[in-house]
JSON list of C-alpha atoms in Angstrom, two decimals:
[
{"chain": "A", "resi": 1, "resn": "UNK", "atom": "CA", "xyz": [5.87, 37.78, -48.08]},
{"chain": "A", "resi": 2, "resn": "UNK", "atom": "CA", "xyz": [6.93, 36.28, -44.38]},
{"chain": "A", "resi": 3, "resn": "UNK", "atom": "CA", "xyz": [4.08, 34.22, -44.79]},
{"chain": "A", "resi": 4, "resn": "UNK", "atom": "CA", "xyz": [4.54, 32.71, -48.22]},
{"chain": "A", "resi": 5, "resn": "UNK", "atom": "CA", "xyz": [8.04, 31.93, -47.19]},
{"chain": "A", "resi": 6, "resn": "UNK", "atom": "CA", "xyz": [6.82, 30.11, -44.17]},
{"chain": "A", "resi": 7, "resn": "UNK", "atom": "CA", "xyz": [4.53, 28.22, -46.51]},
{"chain": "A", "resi": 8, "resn": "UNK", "atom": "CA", "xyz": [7.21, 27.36, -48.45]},
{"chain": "A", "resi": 9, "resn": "UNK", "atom": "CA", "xyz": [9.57, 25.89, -45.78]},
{"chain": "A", "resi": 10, "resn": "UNK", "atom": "CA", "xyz": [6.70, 23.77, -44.48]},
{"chain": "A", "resi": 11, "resn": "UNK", "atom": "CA", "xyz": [5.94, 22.20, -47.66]},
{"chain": "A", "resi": 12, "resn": "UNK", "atom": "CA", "xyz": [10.11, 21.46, -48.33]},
{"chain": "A", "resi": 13, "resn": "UNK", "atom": "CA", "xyz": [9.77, 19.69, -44.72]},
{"chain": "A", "resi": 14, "resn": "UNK", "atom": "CA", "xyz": [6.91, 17.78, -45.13]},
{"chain": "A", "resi": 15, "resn": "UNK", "atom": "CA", "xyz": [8.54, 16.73, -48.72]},
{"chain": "A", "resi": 16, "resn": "UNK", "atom": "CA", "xyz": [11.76, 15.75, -46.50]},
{"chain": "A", "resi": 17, "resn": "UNK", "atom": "CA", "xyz": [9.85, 13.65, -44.02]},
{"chain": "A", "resi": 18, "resn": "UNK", "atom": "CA", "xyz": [8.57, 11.88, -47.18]},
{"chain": "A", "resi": 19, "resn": "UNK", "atom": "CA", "xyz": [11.42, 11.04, -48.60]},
{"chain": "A", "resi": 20, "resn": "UNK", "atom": "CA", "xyz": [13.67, 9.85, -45.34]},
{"chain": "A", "resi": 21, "resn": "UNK", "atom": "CA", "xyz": [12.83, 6.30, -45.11]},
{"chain": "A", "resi": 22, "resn": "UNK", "atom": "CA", "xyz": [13.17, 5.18, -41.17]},
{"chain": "A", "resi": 23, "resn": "UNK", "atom": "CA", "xyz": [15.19, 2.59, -40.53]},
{"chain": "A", "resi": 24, "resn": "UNK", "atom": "CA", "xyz": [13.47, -0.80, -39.78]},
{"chain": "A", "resi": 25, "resn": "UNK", "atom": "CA", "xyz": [15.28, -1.28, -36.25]},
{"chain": "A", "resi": 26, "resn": "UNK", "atom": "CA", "xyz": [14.01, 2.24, -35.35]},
{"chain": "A", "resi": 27, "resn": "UNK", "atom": "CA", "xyz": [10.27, 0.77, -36.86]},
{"chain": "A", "resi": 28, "resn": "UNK", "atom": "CA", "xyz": [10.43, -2.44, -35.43]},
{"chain": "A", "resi": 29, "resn": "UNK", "atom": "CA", "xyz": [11.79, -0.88, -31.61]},
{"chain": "A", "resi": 30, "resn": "UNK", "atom": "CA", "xyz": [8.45, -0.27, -29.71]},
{"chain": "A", "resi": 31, "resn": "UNK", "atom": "CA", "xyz": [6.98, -3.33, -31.14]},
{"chain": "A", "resi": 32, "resn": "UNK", "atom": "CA", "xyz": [9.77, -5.57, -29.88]},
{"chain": "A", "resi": 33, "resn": "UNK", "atom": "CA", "xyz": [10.08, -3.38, -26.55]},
{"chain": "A", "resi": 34, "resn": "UNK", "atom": "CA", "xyz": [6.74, -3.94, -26.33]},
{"chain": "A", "resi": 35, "resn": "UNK", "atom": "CA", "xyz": [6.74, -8.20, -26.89]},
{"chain": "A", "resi": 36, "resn": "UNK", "atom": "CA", "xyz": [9.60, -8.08, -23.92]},
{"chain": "A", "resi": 37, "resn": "UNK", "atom": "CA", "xyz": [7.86, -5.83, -21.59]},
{"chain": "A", "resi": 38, "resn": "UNK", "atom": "CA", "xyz": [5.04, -8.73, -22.28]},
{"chain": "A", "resi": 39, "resn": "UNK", "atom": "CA", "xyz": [7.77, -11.46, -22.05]},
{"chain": "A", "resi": 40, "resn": "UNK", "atom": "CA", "xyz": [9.05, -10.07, -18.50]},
{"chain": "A", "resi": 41, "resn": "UNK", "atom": "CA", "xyz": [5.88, -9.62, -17.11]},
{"chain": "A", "resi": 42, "resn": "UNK", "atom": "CA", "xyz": [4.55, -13.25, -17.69]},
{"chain": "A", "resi": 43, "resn": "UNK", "atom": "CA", "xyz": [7.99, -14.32, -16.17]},
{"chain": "A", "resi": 44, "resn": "UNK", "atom": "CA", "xyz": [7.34, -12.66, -13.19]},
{"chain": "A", "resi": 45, "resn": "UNK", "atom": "CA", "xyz": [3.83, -14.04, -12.65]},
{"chain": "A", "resi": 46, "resn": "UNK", "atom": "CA", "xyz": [5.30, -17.54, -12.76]},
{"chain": "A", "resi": 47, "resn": "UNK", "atom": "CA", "xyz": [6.37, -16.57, -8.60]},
{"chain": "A", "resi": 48, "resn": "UNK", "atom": "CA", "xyz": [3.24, -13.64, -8.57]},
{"chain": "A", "resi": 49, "resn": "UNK", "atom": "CA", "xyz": [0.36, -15.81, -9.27]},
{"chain": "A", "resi": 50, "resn": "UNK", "atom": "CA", "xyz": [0.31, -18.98, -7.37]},
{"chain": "A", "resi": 51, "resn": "UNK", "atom": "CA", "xyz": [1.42, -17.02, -4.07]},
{"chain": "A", "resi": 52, "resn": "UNK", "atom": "CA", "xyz": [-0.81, -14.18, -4.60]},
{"chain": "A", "resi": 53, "resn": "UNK", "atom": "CA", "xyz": [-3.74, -16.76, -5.32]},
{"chain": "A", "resi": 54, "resn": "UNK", "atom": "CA", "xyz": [-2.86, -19.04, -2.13]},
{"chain": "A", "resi": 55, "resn": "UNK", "atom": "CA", "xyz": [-2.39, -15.81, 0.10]},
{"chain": "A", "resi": 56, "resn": "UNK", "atom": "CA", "xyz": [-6.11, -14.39, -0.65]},
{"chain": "A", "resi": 57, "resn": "UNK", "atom": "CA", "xyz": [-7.17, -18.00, -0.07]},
{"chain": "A", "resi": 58, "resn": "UNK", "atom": "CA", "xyz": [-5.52, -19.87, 2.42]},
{"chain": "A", "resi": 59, "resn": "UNK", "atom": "CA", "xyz": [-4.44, -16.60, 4.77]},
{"chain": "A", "resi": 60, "resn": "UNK", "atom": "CA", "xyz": [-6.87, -14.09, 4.35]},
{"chain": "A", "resi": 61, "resn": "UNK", "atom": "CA", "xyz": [-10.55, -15.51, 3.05]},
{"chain": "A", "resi": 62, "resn": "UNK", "atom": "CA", "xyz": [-9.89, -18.39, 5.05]},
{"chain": "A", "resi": 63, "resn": "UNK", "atom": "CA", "xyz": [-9.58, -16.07, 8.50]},
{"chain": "A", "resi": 64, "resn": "UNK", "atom": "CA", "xyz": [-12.80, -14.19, 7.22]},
{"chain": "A", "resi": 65, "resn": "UNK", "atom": "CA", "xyz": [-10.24, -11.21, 5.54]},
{"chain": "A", "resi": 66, "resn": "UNK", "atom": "CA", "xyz": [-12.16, -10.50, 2.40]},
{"chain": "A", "resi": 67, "resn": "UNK", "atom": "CA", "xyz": [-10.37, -8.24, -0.29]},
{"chain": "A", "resi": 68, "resn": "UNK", "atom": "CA", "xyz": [-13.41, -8.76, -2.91]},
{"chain": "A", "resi": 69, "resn": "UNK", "atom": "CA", "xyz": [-15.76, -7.02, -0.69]},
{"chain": "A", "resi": 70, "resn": "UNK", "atom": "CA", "xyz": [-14.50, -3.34, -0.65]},
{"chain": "A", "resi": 71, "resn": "UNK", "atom": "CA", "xyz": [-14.40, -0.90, -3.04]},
{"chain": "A", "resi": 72, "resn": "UNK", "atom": "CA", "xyz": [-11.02, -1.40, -4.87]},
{"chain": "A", "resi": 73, "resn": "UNK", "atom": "CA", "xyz": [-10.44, -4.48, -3.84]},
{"chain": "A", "resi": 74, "resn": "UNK", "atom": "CA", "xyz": [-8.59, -3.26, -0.90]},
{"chain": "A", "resi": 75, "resn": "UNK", "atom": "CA", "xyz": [-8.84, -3.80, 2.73]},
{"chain": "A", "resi": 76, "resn": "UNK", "atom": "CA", "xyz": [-11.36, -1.86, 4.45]},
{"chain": "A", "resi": 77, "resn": "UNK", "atom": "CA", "xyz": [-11.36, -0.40, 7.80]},
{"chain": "A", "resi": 78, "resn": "UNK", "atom": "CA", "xyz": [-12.78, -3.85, 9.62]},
{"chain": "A", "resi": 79, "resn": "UNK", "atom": "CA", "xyz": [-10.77, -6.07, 7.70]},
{"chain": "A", "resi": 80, "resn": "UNK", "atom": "CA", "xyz": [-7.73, -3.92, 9.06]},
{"chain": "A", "resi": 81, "resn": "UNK", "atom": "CA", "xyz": [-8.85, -3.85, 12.60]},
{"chain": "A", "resi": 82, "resn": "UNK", "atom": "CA", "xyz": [-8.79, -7.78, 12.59]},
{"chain": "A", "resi": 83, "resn": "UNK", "atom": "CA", "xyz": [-5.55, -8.21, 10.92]},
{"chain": "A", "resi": 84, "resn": "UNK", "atom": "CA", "xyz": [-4.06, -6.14, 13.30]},
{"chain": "A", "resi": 85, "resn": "UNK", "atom": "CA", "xyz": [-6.12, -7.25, 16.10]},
{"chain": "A", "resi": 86, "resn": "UNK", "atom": "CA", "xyz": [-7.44, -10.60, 16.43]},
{"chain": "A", "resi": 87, "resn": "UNK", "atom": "CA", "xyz": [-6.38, -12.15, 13.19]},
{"chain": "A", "resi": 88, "resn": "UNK", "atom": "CA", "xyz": [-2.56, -10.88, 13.30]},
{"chain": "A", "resi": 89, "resn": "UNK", "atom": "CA", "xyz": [-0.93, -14.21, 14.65]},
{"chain": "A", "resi": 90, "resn": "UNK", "atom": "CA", "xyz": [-2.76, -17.08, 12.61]},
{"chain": "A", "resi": 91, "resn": "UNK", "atom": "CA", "xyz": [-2.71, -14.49, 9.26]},
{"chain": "A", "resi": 92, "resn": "UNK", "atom": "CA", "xyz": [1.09, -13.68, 9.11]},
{"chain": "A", "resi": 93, "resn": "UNK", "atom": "CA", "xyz": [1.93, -17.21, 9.95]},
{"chain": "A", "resi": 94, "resn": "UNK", "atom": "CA", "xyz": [-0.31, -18.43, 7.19]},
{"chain": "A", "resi": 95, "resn": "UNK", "atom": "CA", "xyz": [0.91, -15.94, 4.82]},
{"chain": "A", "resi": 96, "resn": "UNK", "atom": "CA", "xyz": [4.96, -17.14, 5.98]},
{"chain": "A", "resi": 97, "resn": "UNK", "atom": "CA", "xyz": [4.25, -20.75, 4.89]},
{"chain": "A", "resi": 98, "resn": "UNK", "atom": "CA", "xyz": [2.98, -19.96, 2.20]},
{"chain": "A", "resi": 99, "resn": "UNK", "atom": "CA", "xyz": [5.65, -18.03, 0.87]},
{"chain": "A", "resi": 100, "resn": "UNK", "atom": "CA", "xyz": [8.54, -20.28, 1.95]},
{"chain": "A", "resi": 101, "resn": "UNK", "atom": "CA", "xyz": [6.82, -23.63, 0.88]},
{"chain": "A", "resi": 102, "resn": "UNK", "atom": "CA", "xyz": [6.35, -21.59, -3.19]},
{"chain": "A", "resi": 103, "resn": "UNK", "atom": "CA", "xyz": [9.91, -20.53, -2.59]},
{"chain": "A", "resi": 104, "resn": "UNK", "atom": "CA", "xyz": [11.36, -24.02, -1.75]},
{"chain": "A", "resi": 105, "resn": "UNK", "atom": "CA", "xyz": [9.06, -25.45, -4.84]},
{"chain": "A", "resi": 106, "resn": "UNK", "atom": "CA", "xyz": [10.66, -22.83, -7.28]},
{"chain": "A", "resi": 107, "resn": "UNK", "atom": "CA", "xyz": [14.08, -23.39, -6.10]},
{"chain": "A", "resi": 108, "resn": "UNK", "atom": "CA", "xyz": [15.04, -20.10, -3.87]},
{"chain": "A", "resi": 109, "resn": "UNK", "atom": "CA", "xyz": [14.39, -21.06, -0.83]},
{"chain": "A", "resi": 110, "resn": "UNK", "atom": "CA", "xyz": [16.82, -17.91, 0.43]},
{"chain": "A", "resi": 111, "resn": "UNK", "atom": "CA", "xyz": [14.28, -15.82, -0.96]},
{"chain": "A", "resi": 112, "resn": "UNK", "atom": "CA", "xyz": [11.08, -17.25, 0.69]},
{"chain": "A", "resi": 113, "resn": "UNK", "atom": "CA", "xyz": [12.88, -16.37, 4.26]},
{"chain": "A", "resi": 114, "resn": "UNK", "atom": "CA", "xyz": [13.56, -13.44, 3.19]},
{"chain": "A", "resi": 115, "resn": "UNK", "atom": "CA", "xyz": [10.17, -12.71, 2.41]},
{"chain": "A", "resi": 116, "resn": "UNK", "atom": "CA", "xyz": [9.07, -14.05, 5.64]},
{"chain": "A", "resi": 117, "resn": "UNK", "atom": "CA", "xyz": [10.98, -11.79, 7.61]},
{"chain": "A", "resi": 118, "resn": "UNK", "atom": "CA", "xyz": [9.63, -8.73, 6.04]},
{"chain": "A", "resi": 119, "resn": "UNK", "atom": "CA", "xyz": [6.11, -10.17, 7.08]},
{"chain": "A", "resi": 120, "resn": "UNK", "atom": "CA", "xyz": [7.70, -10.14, 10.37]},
{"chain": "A", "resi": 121, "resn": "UNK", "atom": "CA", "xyz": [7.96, -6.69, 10.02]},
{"chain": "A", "resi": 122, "resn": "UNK", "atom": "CA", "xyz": [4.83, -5.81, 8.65]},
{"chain": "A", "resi": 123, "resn": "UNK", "atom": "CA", "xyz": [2.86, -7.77, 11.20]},
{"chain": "A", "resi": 124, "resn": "UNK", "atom": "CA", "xyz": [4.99, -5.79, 14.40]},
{"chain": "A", "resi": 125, "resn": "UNK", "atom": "CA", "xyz": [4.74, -2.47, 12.73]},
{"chain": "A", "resi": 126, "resn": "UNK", "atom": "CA", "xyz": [0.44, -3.05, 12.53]},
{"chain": "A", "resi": 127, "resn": "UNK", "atom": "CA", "xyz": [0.33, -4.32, 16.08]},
{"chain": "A", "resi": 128, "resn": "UNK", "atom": "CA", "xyz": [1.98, -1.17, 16.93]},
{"chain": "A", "resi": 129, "resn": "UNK", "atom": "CA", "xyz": [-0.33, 1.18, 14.90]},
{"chain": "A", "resi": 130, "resn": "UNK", "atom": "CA", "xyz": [-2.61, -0.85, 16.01]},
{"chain": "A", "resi": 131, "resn": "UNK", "atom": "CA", "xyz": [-1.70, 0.33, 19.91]},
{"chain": "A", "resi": 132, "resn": "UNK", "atom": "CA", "xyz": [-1.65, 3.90, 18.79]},
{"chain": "A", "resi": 133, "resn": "UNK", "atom": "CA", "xyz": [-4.89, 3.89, 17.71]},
{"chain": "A", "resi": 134, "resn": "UNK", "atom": "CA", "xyz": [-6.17, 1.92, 20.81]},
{"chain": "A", "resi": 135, "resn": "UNK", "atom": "CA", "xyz": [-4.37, 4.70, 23.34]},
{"chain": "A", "resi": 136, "resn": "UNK", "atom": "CA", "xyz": [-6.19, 7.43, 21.34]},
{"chain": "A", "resi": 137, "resn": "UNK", "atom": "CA", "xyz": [-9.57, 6.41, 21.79]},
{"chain": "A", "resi": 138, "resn": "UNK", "atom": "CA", "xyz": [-9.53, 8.12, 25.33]},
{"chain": "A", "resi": 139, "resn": "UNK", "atom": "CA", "xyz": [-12.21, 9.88, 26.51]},
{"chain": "A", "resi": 140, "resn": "UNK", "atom": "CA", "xyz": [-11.60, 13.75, 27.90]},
{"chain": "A", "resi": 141, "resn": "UNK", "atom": "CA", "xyz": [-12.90, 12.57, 31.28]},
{"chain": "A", "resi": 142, "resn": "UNK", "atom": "CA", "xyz": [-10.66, 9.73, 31.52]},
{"chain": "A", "resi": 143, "resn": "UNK", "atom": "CA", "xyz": [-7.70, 11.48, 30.96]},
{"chain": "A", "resi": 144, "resn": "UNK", "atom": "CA", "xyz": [-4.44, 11.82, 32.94]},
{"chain": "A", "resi": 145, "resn": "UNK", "atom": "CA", "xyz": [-1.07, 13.29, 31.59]},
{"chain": "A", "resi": 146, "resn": "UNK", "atom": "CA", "xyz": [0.57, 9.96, 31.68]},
{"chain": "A", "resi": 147, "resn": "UNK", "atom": "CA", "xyz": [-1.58, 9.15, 28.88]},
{"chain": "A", "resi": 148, "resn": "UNK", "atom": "CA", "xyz": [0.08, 11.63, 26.57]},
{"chain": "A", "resi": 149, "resn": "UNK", "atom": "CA", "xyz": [3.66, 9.74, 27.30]},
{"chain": "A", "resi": 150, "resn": "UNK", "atom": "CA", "xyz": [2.75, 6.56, 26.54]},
{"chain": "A", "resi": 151, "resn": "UNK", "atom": "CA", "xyz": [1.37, 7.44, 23.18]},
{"chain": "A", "resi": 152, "resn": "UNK", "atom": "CA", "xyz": [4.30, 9.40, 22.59]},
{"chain": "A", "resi": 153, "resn": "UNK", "atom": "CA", "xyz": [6.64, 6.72, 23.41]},
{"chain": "A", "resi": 154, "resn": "UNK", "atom": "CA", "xyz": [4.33, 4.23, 21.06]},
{"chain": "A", "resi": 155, "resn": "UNK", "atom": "CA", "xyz": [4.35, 6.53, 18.13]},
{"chain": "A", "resi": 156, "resn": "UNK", "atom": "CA", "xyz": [8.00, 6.89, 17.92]},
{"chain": "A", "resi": 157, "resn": "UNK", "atom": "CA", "xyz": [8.26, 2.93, 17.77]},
{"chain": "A", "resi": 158, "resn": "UNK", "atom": "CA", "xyz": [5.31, 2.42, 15.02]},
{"chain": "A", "resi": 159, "resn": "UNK", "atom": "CA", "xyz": [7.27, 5.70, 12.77]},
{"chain": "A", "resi": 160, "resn": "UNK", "atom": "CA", "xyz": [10.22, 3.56, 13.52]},
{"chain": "A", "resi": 161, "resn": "UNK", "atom": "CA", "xyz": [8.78, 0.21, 12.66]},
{"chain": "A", "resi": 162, "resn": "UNK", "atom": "CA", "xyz": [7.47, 2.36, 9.12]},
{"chain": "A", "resi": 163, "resn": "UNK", "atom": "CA", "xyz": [10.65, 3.51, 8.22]},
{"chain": "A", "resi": 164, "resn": "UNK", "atom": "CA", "xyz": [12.13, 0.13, 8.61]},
{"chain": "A", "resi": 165, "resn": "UNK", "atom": "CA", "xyz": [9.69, -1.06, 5.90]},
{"chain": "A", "resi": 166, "resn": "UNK", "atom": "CA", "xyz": [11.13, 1.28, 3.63]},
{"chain": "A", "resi": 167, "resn": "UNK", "atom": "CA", "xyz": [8.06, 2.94, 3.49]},
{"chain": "A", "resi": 168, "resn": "UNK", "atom": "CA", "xyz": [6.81, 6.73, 2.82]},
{"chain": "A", "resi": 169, "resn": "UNK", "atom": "CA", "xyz": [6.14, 9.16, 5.24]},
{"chain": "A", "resi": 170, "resn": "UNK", "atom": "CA", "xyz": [2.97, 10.31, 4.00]},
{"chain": "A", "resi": 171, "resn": "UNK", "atom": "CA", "xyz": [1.01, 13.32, 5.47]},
{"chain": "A", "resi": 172, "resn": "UNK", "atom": "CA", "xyz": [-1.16, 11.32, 7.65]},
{"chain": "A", "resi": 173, "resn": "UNK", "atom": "CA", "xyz": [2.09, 9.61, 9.46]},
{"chain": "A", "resi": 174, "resn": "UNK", "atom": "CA", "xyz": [4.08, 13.20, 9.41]},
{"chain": "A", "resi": 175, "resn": "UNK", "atom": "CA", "xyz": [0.58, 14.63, 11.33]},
{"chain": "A", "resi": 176, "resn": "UNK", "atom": "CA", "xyz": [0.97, 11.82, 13.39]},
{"chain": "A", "resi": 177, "resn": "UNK", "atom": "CA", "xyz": [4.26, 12.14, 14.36]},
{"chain": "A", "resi": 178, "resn": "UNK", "atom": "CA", "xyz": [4.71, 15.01, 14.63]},
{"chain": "A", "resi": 179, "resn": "UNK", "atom": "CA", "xyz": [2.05, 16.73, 16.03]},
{"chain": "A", "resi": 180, "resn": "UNK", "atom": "CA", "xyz": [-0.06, 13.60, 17.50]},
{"chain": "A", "resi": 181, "resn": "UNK", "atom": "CA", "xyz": [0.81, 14.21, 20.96]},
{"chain": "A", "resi": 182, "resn": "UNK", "atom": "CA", "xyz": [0.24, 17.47, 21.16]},
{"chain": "A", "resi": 183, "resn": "UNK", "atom": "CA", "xyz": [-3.16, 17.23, 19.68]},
{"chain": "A", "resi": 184, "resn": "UNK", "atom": "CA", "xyz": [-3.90, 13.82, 21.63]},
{"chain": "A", "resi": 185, "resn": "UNK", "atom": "CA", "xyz": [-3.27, 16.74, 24.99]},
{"chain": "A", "resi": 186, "resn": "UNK", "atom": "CA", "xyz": [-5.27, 20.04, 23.41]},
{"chain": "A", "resi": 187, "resn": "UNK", "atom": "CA", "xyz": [-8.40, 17.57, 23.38]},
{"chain": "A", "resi": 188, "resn": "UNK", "atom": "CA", "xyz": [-7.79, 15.41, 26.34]},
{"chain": "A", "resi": 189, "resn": "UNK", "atom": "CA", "xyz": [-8.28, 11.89, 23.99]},
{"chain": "A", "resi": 190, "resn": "UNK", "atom": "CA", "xyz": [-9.36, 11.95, 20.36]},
{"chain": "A", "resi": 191, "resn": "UNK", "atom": "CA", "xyz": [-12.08, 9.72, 21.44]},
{"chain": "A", "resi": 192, "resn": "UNK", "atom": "CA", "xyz": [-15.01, 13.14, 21.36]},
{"chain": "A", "resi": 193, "resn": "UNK", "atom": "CA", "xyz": [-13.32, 13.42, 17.76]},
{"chain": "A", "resi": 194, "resn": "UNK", "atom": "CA", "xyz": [-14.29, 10.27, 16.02]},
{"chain": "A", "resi": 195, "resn": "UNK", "atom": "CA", "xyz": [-15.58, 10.01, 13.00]},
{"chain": "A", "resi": 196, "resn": "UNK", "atom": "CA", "xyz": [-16.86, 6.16, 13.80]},
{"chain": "A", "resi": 197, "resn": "UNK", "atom": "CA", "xyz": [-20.73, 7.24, 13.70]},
{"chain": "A", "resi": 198, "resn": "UNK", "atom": "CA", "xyz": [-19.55, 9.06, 9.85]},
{"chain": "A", "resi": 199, "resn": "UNK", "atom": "CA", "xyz": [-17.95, 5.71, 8.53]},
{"chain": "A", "resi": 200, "resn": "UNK", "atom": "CA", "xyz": [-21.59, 3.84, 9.49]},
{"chain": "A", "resi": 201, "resn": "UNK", "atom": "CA", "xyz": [-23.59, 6.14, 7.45]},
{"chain": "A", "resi": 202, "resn": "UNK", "atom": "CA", "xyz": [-21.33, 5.35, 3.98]},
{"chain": "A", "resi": 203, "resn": "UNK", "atom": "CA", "xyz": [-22.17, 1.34, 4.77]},
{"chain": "A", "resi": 204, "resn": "UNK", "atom": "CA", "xyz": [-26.01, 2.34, 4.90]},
{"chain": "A", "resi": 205, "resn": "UNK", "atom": "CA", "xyz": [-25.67, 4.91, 1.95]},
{"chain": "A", "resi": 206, "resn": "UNK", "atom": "CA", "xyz": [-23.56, 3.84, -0.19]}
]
């Protein structure tokens, strides 16, 4: 009996559903969501393309920083080193021209030094990542316990120099902030603790 009556209420429903006609704004909604979402995003590549396009160019490829290379189109580990390292200076500078000549030739040229300021801030905050790493590739027998304050006092200005960015703290920047020092002094230098040698094998395997 519970189950014919069951039966029965599902089949008055699915008569209901029939007979309630939807009304056309509620129809048309995702379609015309969907057109603006389109709309906006076309908008937004009228600043996003050229500057994107001229940046992979003109500040990167040109400085031998290539994106296409790696898997993802990302930056890999020696692309990283030299934008940090060697590259820094000529890249960032490139890349703040670039932005502020786009911005004066759409009209906001507020926004193109505003821009280049937070490339500012991304190039100091990877020059001092960039130390960090350099002061942990110590070998055990060149280590002295001044070692372990200077990276100390270096970490706390690169976390800094992240949070500034607005940035999250992810796991690997807790670890290192955290307990980086303390490590770095357990094993005298992570330099016996690189994983260099492991990173060669995926270029020849891969």
């Amino acid at each position: 009996v519970e189950r014919s009556r069951l039966a029965a209420a599902i089949k008055m429903l699915e008569t209901q559903k029939k007979t309630v006609e939807v009304p056309k704004l509620l129809r048309d909604a995702p379609k015309s969501f969907k057109q603006r979402l389109t709309s906006l995003d076309k908008e937004g590549q009228i600043w996003n393309r050229p500057i994107r396009a001229r940046v992979e160019r003109e500040a990167l490829m040109d400085n031998g920083i290539n994106r296409g290379k790696a898997h993802g189109r990302e930056l890999n580990g020696e692309d990283c080193r030299m934008l940090a390292g060697t590259k820094c200076e000529v890249v960032f500078q490139s890349i703040s021209e670039i932005v502020q000549e786009e911005a004066i030739r759409l009209g906001t040229p507020q926004l193109g030094v505003q821009v280049s300021n937070y490339c500012d801030a991304v190039k100091g905050a990877m020059v001092l990542w960039d130390s960090v790493l350099s002061q942990c590739s110590i070998e055990a027998e060149d280590y002295v316990e001044e070692d372990t304050v200077r990276l100390k006092a270096t970490i706390e200005k690169a976390v800094e120099s992240w949070r500034s960015l607005n940035l999250l703290v992810t796991p690997k920047v807790h670890c290192v902030e955290d307990h980086g020092t303390e490590q770095f002094a357990i094993y005298e230098g992570y330099y016996d603790v690189r994983e260099d040698w492991l990173e060669e094998l995926h270029k020849v395997w891969r």
